[in-house]
Each structure stands twice: as C-alpha cells, then as structure tokens.
Coordinates of C-alpha atoms and ligand atoms in Angstrom, one line a residue:
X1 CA -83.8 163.4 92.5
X2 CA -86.3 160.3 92.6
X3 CA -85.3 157.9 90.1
X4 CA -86.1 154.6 88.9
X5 CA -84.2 151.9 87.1
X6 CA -85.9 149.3 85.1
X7 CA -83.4 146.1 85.1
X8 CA -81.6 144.6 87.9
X9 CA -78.8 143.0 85.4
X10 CA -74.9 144.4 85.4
X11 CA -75.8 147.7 84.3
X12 CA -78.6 148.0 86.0
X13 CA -78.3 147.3 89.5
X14 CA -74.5 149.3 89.0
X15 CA -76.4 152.3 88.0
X16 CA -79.3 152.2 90.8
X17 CA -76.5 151.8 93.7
X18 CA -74.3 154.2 92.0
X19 CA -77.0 156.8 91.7
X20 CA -77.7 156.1 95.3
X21 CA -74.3 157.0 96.7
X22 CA -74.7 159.9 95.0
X23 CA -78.0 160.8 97.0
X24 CA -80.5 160.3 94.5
X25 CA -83.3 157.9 95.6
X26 CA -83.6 155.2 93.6
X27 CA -85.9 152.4 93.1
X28 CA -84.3 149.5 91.2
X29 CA -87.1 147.6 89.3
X30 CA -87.1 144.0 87.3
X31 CA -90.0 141.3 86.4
X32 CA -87.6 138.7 88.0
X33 CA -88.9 138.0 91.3
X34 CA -85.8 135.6 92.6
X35 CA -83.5 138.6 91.6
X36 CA -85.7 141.5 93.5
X37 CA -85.7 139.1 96.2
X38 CA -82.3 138.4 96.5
X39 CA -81.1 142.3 96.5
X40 CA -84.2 143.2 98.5
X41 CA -82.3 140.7 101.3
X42 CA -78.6 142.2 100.8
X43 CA -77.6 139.4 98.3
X44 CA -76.4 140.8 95.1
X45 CA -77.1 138.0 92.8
X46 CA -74.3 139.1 90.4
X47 CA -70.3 138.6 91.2
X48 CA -68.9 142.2 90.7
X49 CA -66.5 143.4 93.0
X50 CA -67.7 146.1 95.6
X51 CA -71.2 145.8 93.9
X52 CA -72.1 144.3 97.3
X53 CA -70.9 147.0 98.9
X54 CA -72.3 149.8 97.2
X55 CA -76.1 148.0 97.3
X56 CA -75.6 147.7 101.3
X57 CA -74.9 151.3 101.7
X58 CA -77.4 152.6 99.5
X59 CA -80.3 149.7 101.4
X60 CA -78.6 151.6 105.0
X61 CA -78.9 154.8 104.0
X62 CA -82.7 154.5 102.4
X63 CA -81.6 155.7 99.0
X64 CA -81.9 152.6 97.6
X65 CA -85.2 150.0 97.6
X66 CA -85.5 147.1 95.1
X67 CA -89.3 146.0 93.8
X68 CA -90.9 143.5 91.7
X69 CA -92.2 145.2 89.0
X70 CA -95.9 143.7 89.5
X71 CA -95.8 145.1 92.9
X72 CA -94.6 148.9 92.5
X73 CA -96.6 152.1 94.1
X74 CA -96.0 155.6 94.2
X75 CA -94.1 158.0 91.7
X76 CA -91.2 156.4 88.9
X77 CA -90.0 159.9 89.4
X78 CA -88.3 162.3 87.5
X79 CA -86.4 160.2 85.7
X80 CA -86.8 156.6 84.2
X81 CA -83.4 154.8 83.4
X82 CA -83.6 151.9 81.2
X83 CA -81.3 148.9 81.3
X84 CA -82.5 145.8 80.5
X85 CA -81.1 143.4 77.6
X86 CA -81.3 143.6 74.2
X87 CA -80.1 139.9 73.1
X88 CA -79.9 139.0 69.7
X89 CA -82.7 137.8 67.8
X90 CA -81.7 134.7 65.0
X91 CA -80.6 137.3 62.6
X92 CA -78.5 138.8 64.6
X93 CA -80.4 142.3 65.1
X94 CA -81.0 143.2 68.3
X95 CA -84.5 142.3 70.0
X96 CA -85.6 145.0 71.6
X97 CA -88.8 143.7 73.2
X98 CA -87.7 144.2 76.7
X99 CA -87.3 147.7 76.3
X100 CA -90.7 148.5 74.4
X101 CA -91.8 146.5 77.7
X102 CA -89.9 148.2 80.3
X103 CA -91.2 151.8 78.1
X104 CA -95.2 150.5 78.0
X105 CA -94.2 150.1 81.7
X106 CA -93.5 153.5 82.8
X107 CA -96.5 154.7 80.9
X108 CA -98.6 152.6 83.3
X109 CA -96.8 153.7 86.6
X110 CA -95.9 157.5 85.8
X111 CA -98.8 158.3 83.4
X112 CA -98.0 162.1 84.0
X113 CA -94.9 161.6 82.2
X114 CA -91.0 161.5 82.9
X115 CA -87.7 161.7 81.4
X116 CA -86.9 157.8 80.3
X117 CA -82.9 157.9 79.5
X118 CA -82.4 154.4 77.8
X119 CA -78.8 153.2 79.0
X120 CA -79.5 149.5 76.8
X121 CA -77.3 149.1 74.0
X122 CA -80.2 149.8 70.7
X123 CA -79.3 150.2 67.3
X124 CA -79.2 153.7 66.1
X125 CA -82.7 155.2 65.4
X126 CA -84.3 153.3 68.1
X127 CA -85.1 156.1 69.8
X128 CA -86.5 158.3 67.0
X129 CA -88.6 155.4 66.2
X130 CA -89.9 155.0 69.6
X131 CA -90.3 158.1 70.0
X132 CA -92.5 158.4 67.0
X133 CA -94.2 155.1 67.9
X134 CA -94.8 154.0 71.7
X135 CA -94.1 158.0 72.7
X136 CA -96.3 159.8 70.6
X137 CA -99.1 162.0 72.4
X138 CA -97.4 162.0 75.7
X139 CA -95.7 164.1 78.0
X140 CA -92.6 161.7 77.9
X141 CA -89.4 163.0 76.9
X142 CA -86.9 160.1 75.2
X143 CA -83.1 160.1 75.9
X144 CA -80.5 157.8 75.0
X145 CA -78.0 157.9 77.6
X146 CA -75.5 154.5 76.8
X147 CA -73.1 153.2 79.4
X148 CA -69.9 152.2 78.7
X149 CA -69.0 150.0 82.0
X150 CA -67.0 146.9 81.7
X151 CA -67.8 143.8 84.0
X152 CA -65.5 143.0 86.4
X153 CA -65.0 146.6 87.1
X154 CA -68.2 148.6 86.7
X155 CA -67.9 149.9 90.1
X156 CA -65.1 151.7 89.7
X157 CA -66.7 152.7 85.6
X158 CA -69.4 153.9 86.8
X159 CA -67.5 156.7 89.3
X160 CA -65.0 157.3 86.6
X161 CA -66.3 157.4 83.5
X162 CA -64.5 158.2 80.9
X163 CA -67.1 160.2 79.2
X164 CA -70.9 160.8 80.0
X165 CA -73.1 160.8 76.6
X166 CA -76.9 162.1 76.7
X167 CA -78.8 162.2 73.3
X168 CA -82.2 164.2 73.4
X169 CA -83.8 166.9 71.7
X170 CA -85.6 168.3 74.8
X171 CA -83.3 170.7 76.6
X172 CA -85.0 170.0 79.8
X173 CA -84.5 166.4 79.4
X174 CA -81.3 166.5 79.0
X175 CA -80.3 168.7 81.8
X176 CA -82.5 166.4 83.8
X177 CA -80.0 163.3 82.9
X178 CA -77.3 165.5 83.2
X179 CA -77.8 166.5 87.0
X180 CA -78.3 162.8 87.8
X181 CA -74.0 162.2 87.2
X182 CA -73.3 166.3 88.6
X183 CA -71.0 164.2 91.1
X184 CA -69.4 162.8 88.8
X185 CA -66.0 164.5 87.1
X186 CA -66.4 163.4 83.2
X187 CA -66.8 165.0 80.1
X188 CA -69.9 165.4 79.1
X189 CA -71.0 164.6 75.3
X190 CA -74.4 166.0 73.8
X191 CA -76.1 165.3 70.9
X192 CA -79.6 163.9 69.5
X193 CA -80.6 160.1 70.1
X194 CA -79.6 158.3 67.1
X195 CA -75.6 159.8 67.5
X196 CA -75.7 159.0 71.4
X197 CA -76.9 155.3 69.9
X198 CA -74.6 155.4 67.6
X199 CA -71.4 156.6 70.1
X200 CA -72.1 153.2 71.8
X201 CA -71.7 150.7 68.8
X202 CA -69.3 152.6 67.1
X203 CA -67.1 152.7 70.6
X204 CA -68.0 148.7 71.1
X205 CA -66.7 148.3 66.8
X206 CA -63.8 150.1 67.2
X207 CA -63.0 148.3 70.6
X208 CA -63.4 144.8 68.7
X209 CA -61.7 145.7 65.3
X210 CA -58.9 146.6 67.3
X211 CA -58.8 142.8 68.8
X212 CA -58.8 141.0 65.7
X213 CA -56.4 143.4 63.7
X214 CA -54.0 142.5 66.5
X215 CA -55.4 138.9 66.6
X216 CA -54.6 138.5 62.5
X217 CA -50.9 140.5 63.0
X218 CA -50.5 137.7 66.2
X219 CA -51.2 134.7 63.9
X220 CA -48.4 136.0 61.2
X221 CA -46.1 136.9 64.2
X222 CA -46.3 132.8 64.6
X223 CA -45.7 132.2 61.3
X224 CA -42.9 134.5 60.5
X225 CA -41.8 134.1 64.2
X226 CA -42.0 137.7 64.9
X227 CA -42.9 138.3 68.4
X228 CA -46.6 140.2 69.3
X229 CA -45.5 141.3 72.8
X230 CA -42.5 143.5 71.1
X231 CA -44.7 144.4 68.7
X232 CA -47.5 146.0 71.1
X233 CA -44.8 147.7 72.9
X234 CA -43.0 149.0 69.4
X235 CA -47.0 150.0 67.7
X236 CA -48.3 151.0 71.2
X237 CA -45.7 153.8 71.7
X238 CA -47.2 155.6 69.3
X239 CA -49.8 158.2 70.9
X240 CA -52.1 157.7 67.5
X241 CA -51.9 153.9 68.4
X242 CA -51.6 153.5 71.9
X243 CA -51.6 150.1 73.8
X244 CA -55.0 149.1 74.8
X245 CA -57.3 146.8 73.7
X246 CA -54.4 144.9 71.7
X247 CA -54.0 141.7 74.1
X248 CA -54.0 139.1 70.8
X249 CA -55.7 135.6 72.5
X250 CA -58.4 133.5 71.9
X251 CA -60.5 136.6 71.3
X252 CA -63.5 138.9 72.4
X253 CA -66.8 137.4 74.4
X254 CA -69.3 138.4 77.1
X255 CA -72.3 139.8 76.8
X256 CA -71.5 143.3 74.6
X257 CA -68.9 142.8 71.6
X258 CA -70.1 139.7 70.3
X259 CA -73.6 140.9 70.3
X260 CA -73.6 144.2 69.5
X261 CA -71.2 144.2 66.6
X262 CA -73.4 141.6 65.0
X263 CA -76.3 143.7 65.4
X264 CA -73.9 146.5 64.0
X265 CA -73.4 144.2 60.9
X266 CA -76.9 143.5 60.7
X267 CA -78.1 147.2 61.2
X268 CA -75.9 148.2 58.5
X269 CA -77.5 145.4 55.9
X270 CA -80.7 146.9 57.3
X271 CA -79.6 150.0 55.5
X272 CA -78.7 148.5 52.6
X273 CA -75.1 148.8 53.1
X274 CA -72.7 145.8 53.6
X275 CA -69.7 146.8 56.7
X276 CA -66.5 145.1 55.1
X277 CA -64.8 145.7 57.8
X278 CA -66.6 145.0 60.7
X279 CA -68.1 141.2 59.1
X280 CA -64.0 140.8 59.0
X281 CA -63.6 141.6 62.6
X282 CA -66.2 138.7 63.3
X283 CA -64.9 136.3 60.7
X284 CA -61.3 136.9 62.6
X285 CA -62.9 136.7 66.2
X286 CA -64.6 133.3 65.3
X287 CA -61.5 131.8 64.3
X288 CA -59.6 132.9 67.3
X289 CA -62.1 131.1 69.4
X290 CA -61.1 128.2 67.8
X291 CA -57.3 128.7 68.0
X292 CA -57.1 126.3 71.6
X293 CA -58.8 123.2 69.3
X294 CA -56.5 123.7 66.4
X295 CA -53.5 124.0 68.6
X296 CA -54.4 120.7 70.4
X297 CA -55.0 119.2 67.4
X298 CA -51.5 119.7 65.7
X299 CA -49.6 119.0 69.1
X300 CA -51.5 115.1 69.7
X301 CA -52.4 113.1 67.0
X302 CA -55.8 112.3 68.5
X303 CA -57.5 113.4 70.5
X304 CA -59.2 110.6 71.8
X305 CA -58.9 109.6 75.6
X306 CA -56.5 112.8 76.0
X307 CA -56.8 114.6 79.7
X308 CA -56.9 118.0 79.1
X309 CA -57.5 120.5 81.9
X310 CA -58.9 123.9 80.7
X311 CA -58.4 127.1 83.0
X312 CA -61.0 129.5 83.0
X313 CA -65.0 129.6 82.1
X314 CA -66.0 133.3 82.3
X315 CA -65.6 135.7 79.0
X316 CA -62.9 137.2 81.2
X317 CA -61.5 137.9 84.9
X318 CA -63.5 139.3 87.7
X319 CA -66.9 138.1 86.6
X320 CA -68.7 134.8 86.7
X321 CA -70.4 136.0 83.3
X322 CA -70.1 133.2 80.8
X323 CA -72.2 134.5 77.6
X324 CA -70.2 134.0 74.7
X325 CA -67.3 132.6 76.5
X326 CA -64.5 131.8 74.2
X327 CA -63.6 129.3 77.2
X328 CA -66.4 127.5 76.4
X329 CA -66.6 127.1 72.7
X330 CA -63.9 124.5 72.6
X331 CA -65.0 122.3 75.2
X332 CA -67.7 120.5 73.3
X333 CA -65.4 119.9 70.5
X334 CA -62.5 118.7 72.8
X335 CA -65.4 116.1 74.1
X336 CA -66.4 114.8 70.6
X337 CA -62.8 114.3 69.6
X338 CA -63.0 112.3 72.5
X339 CA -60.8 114.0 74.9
X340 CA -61.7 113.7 78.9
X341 CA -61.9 117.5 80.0
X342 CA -61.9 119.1 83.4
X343 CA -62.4 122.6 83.8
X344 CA -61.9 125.1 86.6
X345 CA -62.9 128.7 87.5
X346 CA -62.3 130.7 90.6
X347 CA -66.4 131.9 90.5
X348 CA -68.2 130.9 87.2
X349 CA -67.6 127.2 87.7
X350 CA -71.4 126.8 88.2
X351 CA -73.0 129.4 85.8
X352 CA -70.8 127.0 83.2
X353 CA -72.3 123.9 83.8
X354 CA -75.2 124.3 81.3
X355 CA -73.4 125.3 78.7
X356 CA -70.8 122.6 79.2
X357 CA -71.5 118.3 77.8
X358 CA -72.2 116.3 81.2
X359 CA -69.0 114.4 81.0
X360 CA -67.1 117.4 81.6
X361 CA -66.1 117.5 85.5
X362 CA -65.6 121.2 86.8
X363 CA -63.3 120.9 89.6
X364 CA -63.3 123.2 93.1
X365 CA -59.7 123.7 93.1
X366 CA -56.6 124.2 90.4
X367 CA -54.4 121.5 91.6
X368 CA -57.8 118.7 91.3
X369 CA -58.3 120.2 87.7
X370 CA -54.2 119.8 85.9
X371 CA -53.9 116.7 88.3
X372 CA -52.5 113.7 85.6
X373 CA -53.6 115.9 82.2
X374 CA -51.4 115.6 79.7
X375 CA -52.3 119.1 78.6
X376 CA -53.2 122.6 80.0
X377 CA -55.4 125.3 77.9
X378 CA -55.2 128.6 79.8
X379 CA -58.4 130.2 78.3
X380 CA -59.2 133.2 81.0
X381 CA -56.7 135.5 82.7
X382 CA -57.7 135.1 86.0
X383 CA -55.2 136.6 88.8
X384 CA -55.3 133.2 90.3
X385 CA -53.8 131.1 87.0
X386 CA -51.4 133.9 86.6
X387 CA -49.8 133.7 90.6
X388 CA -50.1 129.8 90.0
X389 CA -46.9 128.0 91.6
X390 CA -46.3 126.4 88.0
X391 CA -43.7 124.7 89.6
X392 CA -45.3 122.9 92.0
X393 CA -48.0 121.9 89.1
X394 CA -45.3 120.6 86.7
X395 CA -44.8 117.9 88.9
X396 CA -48.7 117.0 88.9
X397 CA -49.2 117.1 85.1
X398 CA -48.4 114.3 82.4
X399 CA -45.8 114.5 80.0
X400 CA -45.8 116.2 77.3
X401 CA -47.0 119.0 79.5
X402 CA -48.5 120.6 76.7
X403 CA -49.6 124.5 77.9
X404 CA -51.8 126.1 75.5
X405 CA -51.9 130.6 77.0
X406 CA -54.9 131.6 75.1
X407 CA -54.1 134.7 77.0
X408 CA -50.6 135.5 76.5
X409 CA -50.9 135.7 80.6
X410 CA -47.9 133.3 81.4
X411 CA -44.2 134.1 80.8
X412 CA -43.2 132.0 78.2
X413 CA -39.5 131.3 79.0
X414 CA -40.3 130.3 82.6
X415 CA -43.0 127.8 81.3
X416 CA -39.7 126.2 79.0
X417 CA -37.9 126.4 81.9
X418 CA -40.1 124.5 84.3
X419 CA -40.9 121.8 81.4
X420 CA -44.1 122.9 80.0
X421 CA -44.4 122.9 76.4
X422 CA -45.9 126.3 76.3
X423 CA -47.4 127.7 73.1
X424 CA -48.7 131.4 73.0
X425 CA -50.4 133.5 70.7
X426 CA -48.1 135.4 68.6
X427 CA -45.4 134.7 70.9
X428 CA -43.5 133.0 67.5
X429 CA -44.0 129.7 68.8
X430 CA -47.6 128.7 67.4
X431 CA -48.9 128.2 63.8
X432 CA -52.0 127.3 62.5
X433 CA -51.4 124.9 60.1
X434 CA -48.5 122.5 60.7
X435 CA -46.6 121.1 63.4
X436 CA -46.0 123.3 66.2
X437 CA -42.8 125.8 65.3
X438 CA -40.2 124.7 67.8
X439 CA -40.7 126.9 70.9
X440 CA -38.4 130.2 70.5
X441 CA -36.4 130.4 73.7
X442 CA -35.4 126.7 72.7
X443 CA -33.8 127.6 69.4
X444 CA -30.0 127.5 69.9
Ligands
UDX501 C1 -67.4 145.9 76.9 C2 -66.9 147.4 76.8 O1 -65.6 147.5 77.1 C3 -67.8 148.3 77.6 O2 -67.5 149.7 77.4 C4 -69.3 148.1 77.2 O3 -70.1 148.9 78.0 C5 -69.6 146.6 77.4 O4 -68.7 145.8 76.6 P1 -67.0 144.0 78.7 O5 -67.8 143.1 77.8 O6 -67.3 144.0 80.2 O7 -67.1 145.6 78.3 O8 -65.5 143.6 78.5 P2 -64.1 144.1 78.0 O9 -63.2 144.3 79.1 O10 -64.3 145.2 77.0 O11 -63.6 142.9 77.1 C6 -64.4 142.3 76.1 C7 -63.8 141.0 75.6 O12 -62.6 141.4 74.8 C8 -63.2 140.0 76.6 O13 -63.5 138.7 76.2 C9 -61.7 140.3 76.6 O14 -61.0 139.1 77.0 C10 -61.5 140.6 75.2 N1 -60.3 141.4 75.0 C11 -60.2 142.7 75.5 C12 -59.2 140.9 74.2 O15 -59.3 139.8 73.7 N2 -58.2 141.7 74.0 C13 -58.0 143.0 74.5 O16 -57.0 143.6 74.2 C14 -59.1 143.5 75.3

C-alpha cells in the first residue's frame, strides 16, 4: 500500500520506517527542512534505539523516501497517517493547528481524496469536528488511529503493540488502516473517532493516576517508615493491581503525560465538568517534581555555594527527550539558592542546555560531574548511573555524601554501606517536612 506520513517527530518517523519494513511504501513528510535533510542523508535526527536501523533498511530497500513538504509530487496514496504535535496552548488545551495544517495539506496533494488516520494525540471529538469542518464535501474519509509507543523503545512498540485501535465510521476506511498493521500480531479495537480519541487519554490518565497514587502512598511510607518497595511487591501481586507503572520517584514527564492529562483536565472543564481526580494526579505530580529541592533543603542548611552534581537530564532512559523533564525543574531553583550545579547525561546533555541557567556546567563524563560535590541527586534511571562503580565515586565526593535516588534505582543498603547518605523515595528514610528520618538500615 502507498502511504504517507505527515511528521518526522518520534511517532512519526517510527511509524513511516515501521510501515516500510512491513512493505508498504512510504513517504515520510514534515515542513522542517533540516530534519528532511538529515533522514534523507541516513541521519536520524532523533536518539531512539534501532530507529537508525529501521530508516536505513527501509532508504535500501526503496520503501522508504523522506520529503520536504514544499517539495512533494505524485500520489499521498491510499492512506494519509497524521503525527505531528499537538503541544499545549496557555490553557492547557491542546493546540491543534498542526494538524488542521498537516489535513489542509493532503487536500492540496491528494485532491481525489484518501483515508487520513490521525495517530496525534487530540481531544476527543476532534475528529467529528473536523470531519464536519475541514472534511465536509470531500471524498476524504477521517480515522483516528492513536499510537501508544513509549520513547526509548518505540521500535520494539511499534512491532508489538499491545493493542491496535482504529476509530471510523466508513467500513472501507477502516479496513484500509487495518491492512496497513496485517503484519502485525495485536488485538485489534474498533469503534467511532471520538472513543478511539478517547482510548488514548484515558490509557495516558490512567497510566499517570497510577504514578501519583503510588507517589502519595511513597511519601506516607517515609513518614510512617513503611517501605514502598515491599509494598509494590505485596499490592502488585494482585492480578487486579499488578506491578507496572508504580515506580514512586520524582514523578511523570516527557512529551505525553504531562501534556495530555492537562488537556484531559482542560477538555473536561470544556464540558462543563470539573475531573477531581485527574487535577489531583497533577497537583501530586507537581509536587514530586519538587521532592529533590525539598530534600536538599532539609539535609543543608543553605544552600548557598553547595556542589551538587545532578544525574540525569532526559524525562527518562533511552532518549535524549527533555520536554517536561523533572531533571530539570530543580536545577534553576538549586541555582537561585545559590548552589553551584553540574549536571550529566549519557545523550541529552546538549538538548538540556537551553532549558538549563548558564552557570550550570553539563559535564562529558560521570566521574567530572560528582568530582568534589558534596551532594548527588540521581534524577533519571539511566543504565549507566545504575552499573556506576559507587565505590570508586565515594572516594571522589565530599562529605556528607548526600545521595538523593529520585528513582529508587540504587540499592539503598549498599549506598549506607559505601558511606553515602542515601535518601529514597518511600524507601522509609525521607520526609517532607523535617529533618531527614535517620536512614533505615542504620537503625540498630
Ligand atoms: C507515554 C505512554 O506510555 C505511551 O503509551 C504514549 O504513547 C506516550 O506517553 P512515554 O512518554 O514515552 O510514553 O514514557 P513512559 O515510559 O510512559 O513514562 C512517562 C513518565 O512516567 C516518565 O517520566 C517516567 O519516568 C514516569 N514513570 C513511569 C514513573 O514515574 N513511574 C512509573 O512507574 C512509570
């Protein structure tokens, strides 16, 4: 099948390479001319593992050809995937001019008319409006068609899904979307637009109430000194419960939860109903982001001339995205409490540096980044932090070796044991308000 795929971002270029193992021949397609460029040459301008690899088969096989959008000829094909952003306007709500733009675009190119299966993230009843609106009179058939890929691993997503979901009216339509994933071994869900929209927010609320439920239970765990760890295995035994998406820390970022529940919140306000819940997940997520400054805070009496090194920039492992990094919401405040901060990343040292004050150095290495701080904030799980010879660094950093796991990535006894003064989340050694609770595995 001939297909085209409007946005060269995460989802975009995942989908356009995917679709292209699969045989289909794809044209991937974005207004940004440096990013066209750069796949058009073999570079994937993105860090996702075996993204590379995918984009170089599809470019050797001819299934897969990147143009600007300006400069496109021929057929869009059968089918028109969507995928480019929907950031959030100042309300909150979502802003969905690049997809009216990217949908007045395939009325210019494939005037005959197409399938166009939106895979951004809209708010439900987007595609009944459009529909109504931008596709009235026209041979185009609207599907919603949301992807549920996480970064860092949207390779591997994208062949497994979990769950394919298609939302359209138009039999036809559907089937069309359906055939594009026929390699593909996943349940298939299928229902009109504004469900399919709705599947993805609800998945993305559920996902992020689940974090800060276990993010509040974590912070009484600290003050009753109850342990989270046992208490994720004890809940998560429980088939109804389960164990994922309950790792307490310093909460959910990137470019999806923080975004779209907002836009959830604000949707449902738009409707004239208030979501309790859901402003409560938010509410809870802010404050964890804050958790590292607080914790810093009740450990030193000032702040002022402290070295602190902090261990992580992206939103998570396995990606340089930084959008709504919780790594990075403490730095500025760690600066104007005058604290001297270094910061290190294995790939999203660079993407940081805007969002980072200039006195904050971002080292190439670990070792240059703890060298001679007096405190540590680990504030991303990367594989790297986690294999770390800690015991070769406990000789390079200060007393009082202060070790802030925003992660609960480190084993806390061994930290004890090789002199850090480590404080988890939830891990009963941690409180909000106070001093510090003396560290468990020290308490006779
Ligand atoms: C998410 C959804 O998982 C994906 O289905 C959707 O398509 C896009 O949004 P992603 O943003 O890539 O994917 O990251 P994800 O792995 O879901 O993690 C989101 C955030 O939650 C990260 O900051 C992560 O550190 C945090 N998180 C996740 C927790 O704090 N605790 C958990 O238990 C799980």
């Amino acid at each position: 099948m001939k297909v085209t795929v409007i946005g060269l971002g995460y989802v975009g270029s995942v989908a356009a390479a995917g679709l292209a193992a699969a045989g289909h021949d794809v044209v991937g397609v974005d207004i940004d001319r440096a990013r066209v460029k750069a796949f058009t040459a073999g570079r994937v301008p993105i860090y996702e593992p075996d993204l590379g690899k995918i984009v170089a088969e599809g470019m050797a096989s001819r299934h897969l050809l990147f143009r600007h959008a300006d400069e496109f000829v021929g057929s869009a094909g059968d089918v028109v995937l969507v995928a480019t952003g929907t950031p959030p306007t100042p309300t909150g709500a979502a802003d969905l001019d690049q997809v009216r733009a990217a949908i007045a675009w395939v009325k210019t190119a494939q005037p005959r008319g197409c399938v166009i299966a939106v895979k951004s993230t809209v708010p439900p009843g987007t595609g009944r409006r459009l529909k109504e609106t931008l596709l009235r009179h026209n041979s185009f058939q609207y599907v919603s068609n949301p992807e549920f890929l996480r970064e860092g691993q949207a390779v591997h997503d994208w062949f497994h899904p979990d769950r394919i979901v298609i939302g359209g009216s138009a039999p036809a339509a559907v089937e069309a979307v359906r055939s594009l994933y026929s390699g593909i071994k996943a349940p298939v869900v299928v229902t009109d637009t504004s469900s399919a929209e709705m599947i993805k927010y609800a998945a993305n609320a559920f996902l992020a109430t689940r974090i800060s439920l276990i993010n509040e239970i974590a912070a009484l765990c600290d003050r009753l000194g109850a342990s989270i760890d046992d208490v994720v295995s004890g809940i998560g035994l429980d088939p109804r419960i389960g164990r994922h998406f309950l790792r307490a820390g310093v909460g959910y970022g990137g470019s999806c939860f923080p975004k779209d529940v907002r836009a959830f919140d604000q949707l449902a306000l738009n409707n004239a109903y208030s979501f309790e819940l859901l402003r409560a997940v938010i509410t809870v997520n802010n404050r964890q982001r804050l958790l590292p400054i607080y914790a810093l805070r009740e450990r030193f009496a000032s702040l002022s001339n402290l070295d602190v090194a902090v261990l992580g920039a992206s939103f998570k492992p396995n990606t340089d995205d930084v959008r709504e990094s919780p790594a990075l919401d403490a730095v500025p405040l760690l600066v104007d409490e005058g604290a001297r901060v270094r910061i290190y990343d294995p790939v999203a040292g660079e993407q940081a540096r805007t969002r980072l004050p200039g006195s904050v150095e971002i080292t190439g290495t670990l070792v240059e980044c703890v060298r001679g701080t007096q405190a540590i904030l680990l504030l991303t799980e990367w594989s790297e932090f986690l294999e770390a010879d800690w015991e070769g660094l406990a000789n390079l950093v200060a007393e009082p070796r202060f070790l802030f796991d925003g992660r609960n990535a480190l084993d806390p006894s061994k930290m004890l044991t090789l002199g850090y003064e480590y404080c988890g989340i939830g891990r009963g050694n941690h409180r909000l308000t106070g001093a510090l609770a003396t560290p468990r595995a020290a308490v006779p």
